[in-house]
Coordinates of N, CA and C in Angstrom, one line a residue:
M195 N -29.4 -22.6 -38.9 CA -30.5 -23.2 -38.2 C -31.7 -23.1 -39.3
A196 N -31.8 -22.1 -40.1 CA -33.0 -22.1 -40.9 C -32.8 -23.1 -42.0
E197 N -31.6 -23.5 -42.3 CA -31.2 -24.7 -43.3 C -31.7 -25.9 -42.7
D198 N -31.6 -26.1 -41.5 CA -31.9 -27.4 -40.6 C -33.5 -27.6 -40.8
K199 N -34.1 -26.3 -40.5 CA -35.6 -26.5 -40.6 C -36.1 -26.8 -42.1
L200 N -35.3 -26.2 -43.2 CA -35.9 -26.3 -44.5 C -35.7 -28.1 -44.7
V201 N -34.5 -28.7 -44.4 CA -34.3 -29.8 -44.7 C -35.4 -30.8 -43.8
Q202 N -35.7 -30.4 -42.5 CA -36.5 -31.0 -41.8 C -38.1 -31.2 -42.5
N203 N -38.5 -30.0 -42.9 CA -39.8 -29.8 -43.6 C -39.8 -30.7 -44.7
A204 N -38.6 -30.8 -45.4 CA -38.7 -31.4 -46.8 C -38.8 -33.0 -46.5
E205 N -38.0 -33.5 -45.5 CA -38.2 -34.9 -44.8 C -39.6 -35.0 -44.5
D206 N -40.3 -34.2 -43.8 CA -41.6 -34.2 -43.2 C -42.7 -34.5 -44.4
V207 N -42.5 -33.7 -45.5 CA -43.3 -33.7 -46.8 C -43.1 -35.0 -47.4
R208 N -41.9 -35.4 -47.6 CA -41.4 -36.7 -48.2 C -42.2 -37.9 -47.5
T209 N -42.0 -37.9 -46.3 CA -42.7 -38.9 -45.3 C -44.2 -39.1 -45.4
A210 N -44.9 -37.7 -45.5 CA -46.3 -37.7 -45.5 C -46.8 -38.3 -46.8
I211 N -46.0 -38.0 -48.0 CA -46.5 -38.3 -49.3 C -46.3 -39.9 -49.3
K212 N -45.2 -40.4 -49.0 CA -44.8 -41.9 -48.8 C -46.0 -42.6 -48.1
I213 N -46.4 -42.2 -47.1 CA -47.4 -42.8 -46.3 C -48.7 -42.7 -47.0
A214 N -49.1 -41.6 -47.6 CA -50.4 -41.6 -48.3 C -50.4 -42.4 -49.5
L215 N -49.2 -42.5 -50.2 CA -49.2 -43.5 -51.5 C -49.4 -44.8 -51.0
Y216 N -48.7 -45.2 -50.0 CA -48.8 -46.4 -49.4 C -50.4 -47.0 -49.0
E217 N -51.1 -45.9 -48.3 CA -52.4 -46.1 -47.9 C -53.3 -46.1 -49.3
Q218 N -53.0 -45.6 -50.3 CA -53.7 -45.6 -51.6 C -53.4 -46.7 -52.4
H219 N -52.4 -47.3 -51.8 CA -52.0 -48.5 -52.8 C -51.3 -48.1 -54.1
M220 N -50.6 -46.9 -54.1 CA -50.1 -46.4 -55.2 C -48.4 -46.3 -55.4
T221 N -47.9 -46.3 -56.4 CA -46.5 -46.1 -56.3 C -46.3 -44.7 -56.9
Q222 N -45.1 -44.2 -56.9 CA -44.8 -42.7 -57.5 C -45.1 -42.8 -59.1
R223 N -44.8 -43.9 -59.7 CA -45.0 -44.0 -61.1 C -46.6 -44.0 -61.3
D224 N -47.4 -44.6 -60.5 CA -48.8 -44.5 -60.6 C -49.3 -43.1 -60.6
L225 N -48.7 -42.4 -59.4 CA -49.1 -41.0 -59.1 C -48.7 -40.2 -60.3
A226 N -47.5 -40.3 -60.9 CA -47.1 -39.5 -62.1 C -48.0 -39.6 -63.2
N227 N -48.4 -40.9 -63.5 CA -49.3 -41.1 -64.6 C -50.7 -40.5 -64.3
F228 N -51.2 -40.7 -63.1 CA -52.5 -40.0 -62.8 C -52.6 -38.5 -62.8
I229 N -51.5 -37.8 -62.4 CA -51.6 -36.4 -62.5 C -51.1 -35.9 -63.7
G230 N -50.5 -36.7 -64.6 CA -50.0 -36.3 -65.9 C -48.6 -35.6 -65.9
E231 N -47.8 -35.9 -65.0 CA -46.5 -35.3 -64.9 C -45.4 -36.4 -65.2
G232 N -44.4 -36.1 -65.5 CA -43.2 -37.2 -65.5 C -42.7 -37.8 -64.2
E233 N -42.4 -38.9 -64.2 CA -41.8 -39.5 -63.0 C -40.6 -38.8 -62.3
V234 N -39.8 -38.1 -63.1 CA -38.7 -37.5 -62.5 C -39.1 -36.2 -61.7
Q235 N -40.3 -35.5 -62.4 CA -40.7 -34.4 -61.8 C -41.4 -34.7 -60.4
V236 N -42.0 -35.9 -60.5 CA -43.0 -36.1 -59.3 C -41.9 -36.5 -58.1
S237 N -40.9 -37.1 -58.6 CA -39.7 -37.5 -57.5 C -39.2 -36.2 -56.9
R238 N -38.9 -35.3 -57.9 CA -38.3 -33.9 -57.2 C -39.1 -33.4 -56.5
A239 N -40.4 -33.3 -56.8 CA -41.6 -32.7 -55.9 C -41.7 -33.3 -54.6
V240 N -41.7 -34.7 -54.6 CA -41.7 -35.5 -53.2 C -40.7 -35.2 -52.5
N241 N -39.5 -35.0 -53.0 CA -38.3 -34.7 -52.3 C -38.1 -33.3 -51.9
G242 N -39.0 -32.4 -52.2 CA -39.0 -31.2 -51.6 C -38.4 -29.9 -52.4
D243 N -38.6 -30.3 -54.0 CA -38.0 -29.4 -54.9 C -38.7 -27.9 -54.6
P244 N -37.8 -26.9 -54.4 CA -38.6 -25.7 -53.9 C -39.0 -24.7 -55.1
T245 N -38.7 -25.2 -56.3 CA -39.2 -24.5 -57.5 C -40.5 -24.4 -57.6
P246 N -41.0 -23.2 -58.5 CA -42.6 -23.0 -58.7 C -43.0 -24.4 -59.2
K247 N -42.3 -25.0 -59.9 CA -42.9 -26.4 -60.8 C -42.9 -27.3 -59.7
G248 N -42.1 -27.6 -58.8 CA -42.1 -28.5 -57.8 C -43.4 -28.2 -56.9
Q249 N -43.6 -27.0 -56.6 CA -44.8 -26.4 -55.7 C -45.9 -26.9 -56.4
S250 N -46.0 -26.6 -57.7 CA -47.2 -27.0 -58.5 C -47.7 -28.4 -58.6
V251 N -46.5 -29.2 -58.7 CA -46.7 -30.6 -58.6 C -47.1 -31.2 -57.5
R252 N -46.5 -30.5 -56.1 CA -46.9 -30.9 -54.9 C -48.5 -30.7 -54.7
K253 N -49.0 -29.5 -55.3 CA -50.2 -29.3 -55.1 C -51.3 -30.4 -55.8
K254 N -50.9 -30.6 -56.8 CA -51.5 -31.8 -57.5 C -51.4 -33.1 -56.7
I255 N -50.2 -33.5 -56.2 CA -50.1 -34.5 -55.3 C -51.0 -34.5 -54.1
Y256 N -50.9 -33.4 -53.2 CA -51.9 -33.1 -52.3 C -53.3 -33.4 -52.5
K257 N -53.8 -32.9 -53.4 CA -55.2 -33.0 -54.2 C -55.4 -34.6 -54.4
V258 N -54.8 -35.2 -55.1 CA -55.0 -36.6 -55.3 C -54.9 -37.5 -54.3
L259 N -54.1 -37.2 -53.3 CA -54.0 -37.9 -52.1 C -54.7 -37.5 -51.0
G260 N -55.5 -36.7 -51.1 CA -56.3 -36.3 -49.9 C -55.7 -35.4 -48.8
M261 N -54.6 -34.8 -49.3 CA -53.8 -34.1 -48.1 C -53.9 -32.7 -48.1
E262 N -53.8 -32.2 -46.9 CA -53.7 -30.7 -46.7 C -52.7 -30.2 -47.1
E263 N -52.7 -28.9 -47.8 CA -51.4 -28.4 -48.1 C -50.7 -27.5 -46.8

């Protein structure tokens, strides 16, 4: 049950970021360049990477895209 919630939350985060990127007319590559992170790291963060680095990158993404944490 807990694992299902974790997977769903990751999907919700990914969807919200993808929508925000679309609304800002940005690609993940644009986003990576803008926040000074590698494309792979941004992809991992968007897809729910639970590591401290993934969380740090998501915070940058949320700030740039005007999303709440």
